[in-house]
mmCIF file of C-alpha atoms and ligand atoms in Angstrom:
data_model
loop_
_atom_site.group_PDB
_atom_site.id
_atom_site.type_symbol
_atom_site.label_atom_id
_atom_site.label_comp_id
_atom_site.label_asym_id
_atom_site.label_seq_id
_atom_site.Cartn_x
_atom_site.Cartn_y
_atom_site.Cartn_z
ATOM 1 C CA UNK A 70 -20.189 44.383 -4.587
ATOM 2 C CA UNK A 71 -16.834 43.244 -3.068
ATOM 3 C CA UNK A 72 -16.719 39.470 -2.793
ATOM 4 C CA UNK A 73 -16.627 38.225 0.831
ATOM 5 C CA UNK A 74 -13.708 36.241 2.148
ATOM 6 C CA UNK A 75 -13.748 32.407 2.504
ATOM 7 C CA UNK A 76 -12.078 31.220 5.729
ATOM 8 C CA UNK A 77 -11.807 27.465 6.545
ATOM 9 C CA UNK A 78 -10.897 25.730 9.726
ATOM 10 C CA UNK A 79 -8.969 22.403 9.646
ATOM 11 C CA UNK A 80 -7.350 19.866 11.892
ATOM 12 C CA UNK A 81 -7.513 16.282 13.207
ATOM 13 C CA UNK A 82 -10.219 15.196 15.639
ATOM 14 C CA UNK A 83 -10.533 16.896 18.976
ATOM 15 C CA UNK A 84 -7.925 19.655 18.108
ATOM 16 C CA UNK A 85 -10.662 22.265 18.908
ATOM 17 C CA UNK A 86 -12.227 23.276 15.631
ATOM 18 C CA UNK A 87 -15.703 23.706 17.039
ATOM 19 C CA UNK A 88 -14.447 25.456 20.118
ATOM 20 C CA UNK A 89 -12.382 27.879 18.057
ATOM 21 C CA UNK A 90 -15.096 28.374 15.382
ATOM 22 C CA UNK A 91 -17.256 30.079 17.954
ATOM 23 C CA UNK A 92 -14.391 32.390 18.975
ATOM 24 C CA UNK A 93 -13.714 33.309 15.387
ATOM 25 C CA UNK A 94 -17.348 33.980 14.749
ATOM 26 C CA UNK A 95 -17.618 36.306 17.692
ATOM 27 C CA UNK A 96 -14.370 37.984 16.876
ATOM 28 C CA UNK A 97 -15.442 38.739 13.279
ATOM 29 C CA UNK A 98 -18.978 39.801 14.190
ATOM 30 C CA UNK A 99 -17.529 42.122 16.760
ATOM 31 C CA UNK A 100 -15.779 43.752 13.787
ATOM 32 C CA UNK A 101 -19.090 43.979 11.993
ATOM 33 C CA UNK A 102 -18.219 41.470 9.312
ATOM 34 C CA UNK A 103 -21.284 40.019 7.660
ATOM 35 C CA UNK A 104 -20.773 36.389 8.095
ATOM 36 C CA UNK A 105 -22.260 32.826 7.740
ATOM 37 C CA UNK A 106 -20.877 29.919 9.570
ATOM 38 C CA UNK A 107 -21.095 26.499 7.973
ATOM 39 C CA UNK A 108 -19.427 23.117 7.857
ATOM 40 C CA UNK A 109 -18.398 20.165 5.730
ATOM 41 C CA UNK A 110 -19.480 17.601 4.993
ATOM 42 C CA UNK A 111 -22.899 19.366 5.326
ATOM 43 C CA UNK A 112 -24.234 22.902 5.250
ATOM 44 C CA UNK A 113 -27.348 22.303 3.088
ATOM 45 C CA UNK A 114 -30.197 19.785 3.777
ATOM 46 C CA UNK A 115 -28.979 17.363 1.150
ATOM 47 C CA UNK A 116 -25.378 17.657 2.099
ATOM 48 C CA UNK A 117 -26.307 17.131 5.809
ATOM 49 C CA UNK A 118 -28.075 13.927 4.729
ATOM 50 C CA UNK A 119 -24.804 12.847 3.050
ATOM 51 C CA UNK A 120 -22.941 13.705 6.247
ATOM 52 C CA UNK A 121 -25.285 11.469 8.244
ATOM 53 C CA UNK A 122 -24.589 8.668 5.753
ATOM 54 C CA UNK A 123 -20.845 9.118 5.897
ATOM 55 C CA UNK A 124 -20.543 9.327 9.688
ATOM 56 C CA UNK A 125 -22.827 6.562 10.648
ATOM 57 C CA UNK A 126 -20.704 3.615 11.775
ATOM 58 C CA UNK A 127 -23.624 1.250 11.636
ATOM 59 C CA UNK A 128 -23.780 1.460 7.795
ATOM 60 C CA UNK A 129 -22.134 -1.018 5.456
ATOM 61 C CA UNK A 130 -18.468 -0.215 4.888
ATOM 62 C CA UNK A 131 -17.925 2.435 2.229
ATOM 63 C CA UNK A 132 -15.607 1.846 -0.709
ATOM 64 C CA UNK A 133 -12.889 4.436 -0.718
ATOM 65 C CA UNK A 134 -14.216 5.777 -3.936
ATOM 66 C CA UNK A 135 -17.835 6.038 -2.567
ATOM 67 C CA UNK A 136 -16.478 8.010 0.502
ATOM 68 C CA UNK A 137 -14.494 10.359 -1.707
ATOM 69 C CA UNK A 138 -17.267 10.969 -4.205
ATOM 70 C CA UNK A 139 -19.826 11.579 -1.425
ATOM 71 C CA UNK A 140 -17.462 14.215 0.101
ATOM 72 C CA UNK A 141 -17.343 16.046 -3.230
ATOM 73 C CA UNK A 142 -21.195 15.487 -3.850
ATOM 74 C CA UNK A 143 -21.888 17.171 -0.571
ATOM 75 C CA UNK A 144 -19.359 19.860 -1.445
ATOM 76 C CA UNK A 145 -20.924 20.621 -4.670
ATOM 77 C CA UNK A 146 -24.372 21.163 -3.120
ATOM 78 C CA UNK A 147 -22.657 23.354 -0.355
ATOM 79 C CA UNK A 148 -20.884 25.554 -2.925
ATOM 80 C CA UNK A 149 -23.873 25.958 -5.183
ATOM 81 C CA UNK A 150 -26.508 26.757 -2.562
ATOM 82 C CA UNK A 151 -24.478 28.362 0.295
ATOM 83 C CA UNK A 152 -20.827 29.188 -0.204
ATOM 84 C CA UNK A 153 -20.871 30.954 -3.647
ATOM 85 C CA UNK A 154 -24.152 32.878 -3.137
ATOM 86 C CA UNK A 155 -22.856 34.251 0.265
ATOM 87 C CA UNK A 156 -19.513 35.197 -1.155
ATOM 88 C CA UNK A 157 -21.146 36.924 -4.183
ATOM 89 C CA UNK A 158 -23.361 38.769 -1.781
ATOM 90 C CA UNK A 159 -20.354 40.182 0.025
ATOM 91 C CA UNK A 160 -20.641 37.924 3.061
ATOM 92 C CA UNK A 161 -17.706 36.167 4.588
ATOM 93 C CA UNK A 162 -17.998 32.385 4.877
ATOM 94 C CA UNK A 163 -16.520 30.596 7.882
ATOM 95 C CA UNK A 164 -16.395 26.889 7.227
ATOM 96 C CA UNK A 165 -15.578 24.003 9.669
ATOM 97 C CA UNK A 166 -13.479 21.762 7.211
ATOM 98 C CA UNK A 167 -13.236 21.886 3.436
ATOM 99 C CA UNK A 168 -11.138 20.379 0.703
ATOM 100 C CA UNK A 169 -7.878 20.247 2.704
ATOM 101 C CA UNK A 170 -9.849 17.601 4.829
ATOM 102 C CA UNK A 171 -10.192 15.463 1.690
ATOM 103 C CA UNK A 172 -6.448 15.801 0.961
ATOM 104 C CA UNK A 173 -5.820 14.823 4.629
ATOM 105 C CA UNK A 174 -8.429 12.037 5.281
ATOM 106 C CA UNK A 175 -8.980 10.542 1.822
ATOM 107 C CA UNK A 176 -5.545 11.334 0.520
ATOM 108 C CA UNK A 177 -3.431 10.836 3.646
ATOM 109 C CA UNK A 178 -5.564 8.496 5.752
ATOM 110 C CA UNK A 179 -7.052 6.434 2.987
ATOM 111 C CA UNK A 180 -4.122 6.762 0.692
ATOM 112 C CA UNK A 181 -6.132 7.736 -2.383
ATOM 113 C CA UNK A 182 -4.532 9.122 -5.426
ATOM 114 C CA UNK A 183 -3.897 12.838 -5.001
ATOM 115 C CA UNK A 184 -4.384 13.411 -8.803
ATOM 116 C CA UNK A 185 -7.912 12.049 -8.537
ATOM 117 C CA UNK A 186 -8.614 14.320 -5.631
ATOM 118 C CA UNK A 187 -7.081 17.327 -7.626
ATOM 119 C CA UNK A 188 -9.372 16.467 -10.676
ATOM 120 C CA UNK A 189 -12.496 16.310 -8.528
ATOM 121 C CA UNK A 190 -11.472 19.617 -6.861
ATOM 122 C CA UNK A 191 -11.102 21.245 -10.178
ATOM 123 C CA UNK A 192 -14.414 19.726 -11.404
ATOM 124 C CA UNK A 193 -16.473 20.750 -8.331
ATOM 125 C CA UNK A 194 -14.841 23.952 -7.276
ATOM 126 C CA UNK A 195 -13.444 25.548 -10.502
ATOM 127 C CA UNK A 196 -11.226 28.399 -9.267
ATOM 128 C CA UNK A 197 -12.860 28.586 -5.713
ATOM 129 C CA UNK A 198 -10.402 28.245 -3.009
ATOM 130 C CA UNK A 199 -10.373 29.521 0.589
ATOM 131 C CA UNK A 200 -8.721 32.866 1.158
ATOM 132 C CA UNK A 201 -7.387 31.708 4.509
ATOM 133 C CA UNK A 202 -7.242 28.332 6.223
ATOM 134 C CA UNK A 203 -6.398 27.990 9.876
ATOM 135 C CA UNK A 204 -4.947 24.541 10.578
ATOM 136 C CA UNK A 205 -5.187 23.667 14.220
ATOM 137 C CA UNK A 206 -2.306 21.144 14.882
ATOM 138 C CA UNK A 207 -1.723 18.992 17.944
ATOM 139 C CA UNK A 208 -0.209 15.538 18.590
ATOM 140 C CA UNK A 209 -2.782 12.956 17.578
ATOM 141 C CA UNK A 210 -2.924 11.433 21.132
ATOM 142 C CA UNK A 211 -3.991 14.820 22.569
ATOM 143 C CA UNK A 212 -6.892 15.405 20.023
ATOM 144 C CA UNK A 213 -8.143 11.774 20.456
ATOM 145 C CA UNK A 214 -8.099 12.086 24.217
ATOM 146 C CA UNK A 215 -10.246 15.250 23.893
ATOM 147 C CA UNK A 216 -12.533 13.549 21.422
ATOM 148 C CA UNK A 217 -13.032 10.508 23.442
ATOM 149 C CA UNK A 218 -14.013 12.553 26.523
ATOM 150 C CA UNK A 219 -16.887 13.952 24.464
ATOM 151 C CA UNK A 220 -18.621 10.573 24.211
ATOM 152 C CA UNK A 221 -19.864 8.370 21.352
ATOM 153 C CA UNK A 222 -17.432 8.025 18.388
ATOM 154 C CA UNK A 223 -18.406 8.349 14.712
ATOM 155 C CA UNK A 224 -17.157 6.156 11.781
ATOM 156 C CA UNK A 225 -13.922 8.196 11.351
ATOM 157 C CA UNK A 226 -13.208 8.470 15.118
ATOM 158 C CA UNK A 227 -13.143 4.580 15.235
ATOM 159 C CA UNK A 228 -9.961 4.523 12.989
ATOM 160 C CA UNK A 229 -6.676 3.465 14.299
ATOM 161 C CA UNK A 230 -4.021 5.887 15.540
ATOM 162 C CA UNK A 231 -1.788 5.335 12.545
ATOM 163 C CA UNK A 232 -4.727 6.554 10.301
ATOM 164 C CA UNK A 233 -4.767 9.810 12.198
ATOM 165 C CA UNK A 234 -0.956 10.102 12.099
ATOM 166 C CA UNK A 235 -1.264 9.988 8.300
ATOM 167 C CA UNK A 236 -4.075 12.545 8.303
ATOM 168 C CA UNK A 237 -1.894 14.906 10.454
ATOM 169 C CA UNK A 238 1.096 14.473 8.075
ATOM 170 C CA UNK A 239 -1.059 15.145 5.104
ATOM 171 C CA UNK A 240 -2.447 18.344 6.660
ATOM 172 C CA UNK A 241 1.040 19.553 7.481
ATOM 173 C CA UNK A 242 2.030 18.774 3.840
ATOM 174 C CA UNK A 243 -0.775 20.820 2.515
ATOM 175 C CA UNK A 244 0.346 23.735 4.719
ATOM 176 C CA UNK A 245 3.940 23.378 3.433
ATOM 177 C CA UNK A 246 2.570 23.407 -0.271
ATOM 178 C CA UNK A 247 0.289 26.432 0.449
ATOM 179 C CA UNK A 248 2.150 28.621 2.979
ATOM 180 C CA UNK A 249 0.359 31.756 1.816
ATOM 181 C CA UNK A 250 -3.086 30.429 2.499
ATOM 182 C CA UNK A 251 -2.634 27.849 5.273
ATOM 183 C CA UNK A 252 -1.632 29.113 8.657
ATOM 184 C CA UNK A 253 -0.658 26.385 11.186
ATOM 185 C CA UNK A 254 -1.663 27.048 14.783
ATOM 186 C CA UNK A 255 -0.298 25.112 17.746
ATOM 187 C CA UNK A 256 -3.427 23.592 19.388
ATOM 188 C CA UNK A 257 -1.570 21.964 22.064
ATOM 189 C CA UNK A 258 -1.607 24.984 24.314
ATOM 190 C CA UNK A 259 -4.007 26.819 26.545
ATOM 191 C CA UNK A 260 -7.220 27.892 24.657
ATOM 192 C CA UNK A 261 -6.444 31.483 25.455
ATOM 193 C CA UNK A 262 -3.122 31.254 23.675
ATOM 194 C CA UNK A 263 -4.707 29.537 20.721
ATOM 195 C CA UNK A 264 -7.192 32.458 20.593
ATOM 196 C CA UNK A 265 -4.342 34.968 20.619
ATOM 197 C CA UNK A 266 -2.640 33.327 17.634
ATOM 198 C CA UNK A 267 -5.920 33.277 15.717
ATOM 199 C CA UNK A 268 -6.623 36.933 16.401
ATOM 200 C CA UNK A 269 -3.119 37.931 15.211
ATOM 201 C CA UNK A 270 -3.825 36.092 11.897
ATOM 202 C CA UNK A 271 -7.288 37.457 11.483
ATOM 203 C CA UNK A 272 -6.231 41.056 12.069
ATOM 204 C CA UNK A 273 -4.142 40.890 8.960
ATOM 205 C CA UNK A 274 -7.168 40.169 6.800
ATOM 206 C CA UNK A 275 -9.688 42.616 8.294
ATOM 207 C CA UNK A 276 -10.742 45.362 6.087
HETATM 208 N N1 Z5A B 600 -13.975 14.422 6.559
HETATM 209 C C1 Z5A B 600 -13.366 13.711 5.541
HETATM 210 O O1 Z5A B 600 -12.957 12.590 5.725
HETATM 211 N N2 Z5A B 600 -13.132 14.373 4.306
HETATM 212 C C2 Z5A B 600 -13.630 15.623 4.062
HETATM 213 O O2 Z5A B 600 -13.396 16.058 2.971
HETATM 214 C C3 Z5A B 600 -14.297 16.284 5.099
HETATM 215 C C4 Z5A B 600 -14.519 15.686 6.335
HETATM 216 C C5 Z5A B 600 -14.810 17.666 4.863
HETATM 217 C C6 Z5A B 600 -16.468 14.918 10.262
HETATM 218 O O3 Z5A B 600 -15.865 16.095 10.690
HETATM 219 C C7 Z5A B 600 -15.553 13.920 9.735
HETATM 220 O O4 Z5A B 600 -15.566 14.021 8.300
HETATM 221 C C8 Z5A B 600 -14.126 14.153 10.132
HETATM 222 C C9 Z5A B 600 -13.347 14.122 8.992
HETATM 223 C C10 Z5A B 600 -14.369 13.635 7.742
HETATM 224 N N3 Z5A B 600 -13.680 12.968 10.879
HETATM 225 N N4 Z5A B 600 -13.841 12.727 12.032
HETATM 226 N N5 Z5A B 600 -14.070 12.342 13.078
HETATM 227 P P1 Z5A B 600 -16.214 16.816 12.001
HETATM 228 O O5 Z5A B 600 -15.420 18.207 11.843
HETATM 229 O O6 Z5A B 600 -17.536 16.951 12.343
HETATM 230 O O7 Z5A B 600 -15.527 15.930 13.202
HETATM 231 P P2 Z5A B 600 -14.343 16.071 14.134
HETATM 232 O O8 Z5A B 600 -13.027 16.188 13.611
HETATM 233 O O9 Z5A B 600 -14.658 14.999 15.164
HETATM 234 O O10 Z5A B 600 -14.610 17.488 14.727
HETATM 235 P P3 Z5A B 600 -15.233 17.800 16.081
HETATM 236 O O11 Z5A B 600 -15.899 16.702 16.632
HETATM 237 O O12 Z5A B 600 -16.051 19.033 15.846
HETATM 238 O O13 Z5A B 600 -13.838 18.170 16.954
HETATM 239 P P4 Z5A B 600 -13.121 19.536 17.067
HETATM 240 O O14 Z5A B 600 -14.022 20.531 16.650
HETATM 241 O O15 Z5A B 600 -11.807 19.486 16.536
HETATM 242 O O16 Z5A B 600 -12.842 19.506 18.732
HETATM 243 P P5 Z5A B 600 -13.818 20.354 19.724
HETATM 244 O O17 Z5A B 600 -15.110 19.730 19.904
HETATM 245 O O18 Z5A B 600 -13.695 21.809 19.489
HETATM 246 O O19 Z5A B 600 -12.938 20.139 21.113
HETATM 247 C C11 Z5A B 600 -12.873 18.867 21.617
HETATM 248 C C12 Z5A B 600 -12.717 18.969 23.181
HETATM 249 O O20 Z5A B 600 -11.425 19.483 23.510
HETATM 250 C C13 Z5A B 600 -13.820 19.882 23.804
HETATM 251 O O21 Z5A B 600 -14.143 19.422 24.989
HETATM 252 C C14 Z5A B 600 -13.008 21.218 24.023
HETATM 253 O O22 Z5A B 600 -13.474 21.979 25.080
HETATM 254 C C15 Z5A B 600 -11.645 20.737 24.215
HETATM 255 N N6 Z5A B 600 -10.529 21.650 23.812
HETATM 256 C C16 Z5A B 600 -10.403 22.318 22.667
HETATM 257 N N7 Z5A B 600 -9.353 23.025 22.657
HETATM 258 C C17 Z5A B 600 -8.644 22.845 23.752
HETATM 259 C C18 Z5A B 600 -7.453 23.328 24.341
HETATM 260 N N8 Z5A B 600 -6.671 24.164 23.658
HETATM 261 N N9 Z5A B 600 -7.048 22.926 25.562
HETATM 262 C C19 Z5A B 600 -7.797 22.048 26.173
HETATM 263 N N10 Z5A B 600 -9.022 21.556 25.728
HETATM 264 C C20 Z5A B 600 -9.396 21.926 24.568
#
């Protein structure tokens, strides 16, 4: 059995991950790729409960360590029950956010030690890394404007603009460090043009 491919979608709030996820799903399915679509934090019943905890802004404030550990606790459940079994069964996995989000939000945004994140990545994932990551990038103001139009904001979306500037910088640094895996897509253009760029990249990895 050939292992499936693991594709992740990343970017700051409101850059269009959910919107483009649907496009990618439809595109891959039209090429008869067996696929599951999932998200982080979340993807299993327990991990979804952790997500609810993490995003609820009415909870007591999280310590930075608790937030980081909960992200990886959810990820561990997700990998064990969803991601690895699917890849081993030859399915492709399309995931809305993964560990690059931890480097961006907890590393960049919360300024947590990168070596700690690397150690947890190693502990929880072993050798598992995405085969391809699409990083949707747009000026923070644009994404936040789009996110605000959507309605109620979660615990992360209530952060200051400087937080999201740091998140964006950390994402772009991840892309610089992993140019083979992470492809940066300008999300500050018409959706049809974003789709064209995504298609061009996906075509290169289709069987
Ligand atoms: N988090 C973390 O801290 N550490 C981690 O390790 C992980 C996550 C895994 C939940 O993520 C939070 O968890 C997240 C980081 C943290 N922080 N927040 N917030 P999430 O993915 O669920 O949350 P999100 O970033 O807010 O994603 P979202 O709400 O799904 O936004 P989006 O998917 O990027 O945007 P969208 O809903 O597709 O688009 C927003 C609007 O813009 C919508 O009306 C679209 O129609 C419109 N749009 C999209 N593209 C365009 C273009 N090109 N032109 C015009 N309009 C557009």
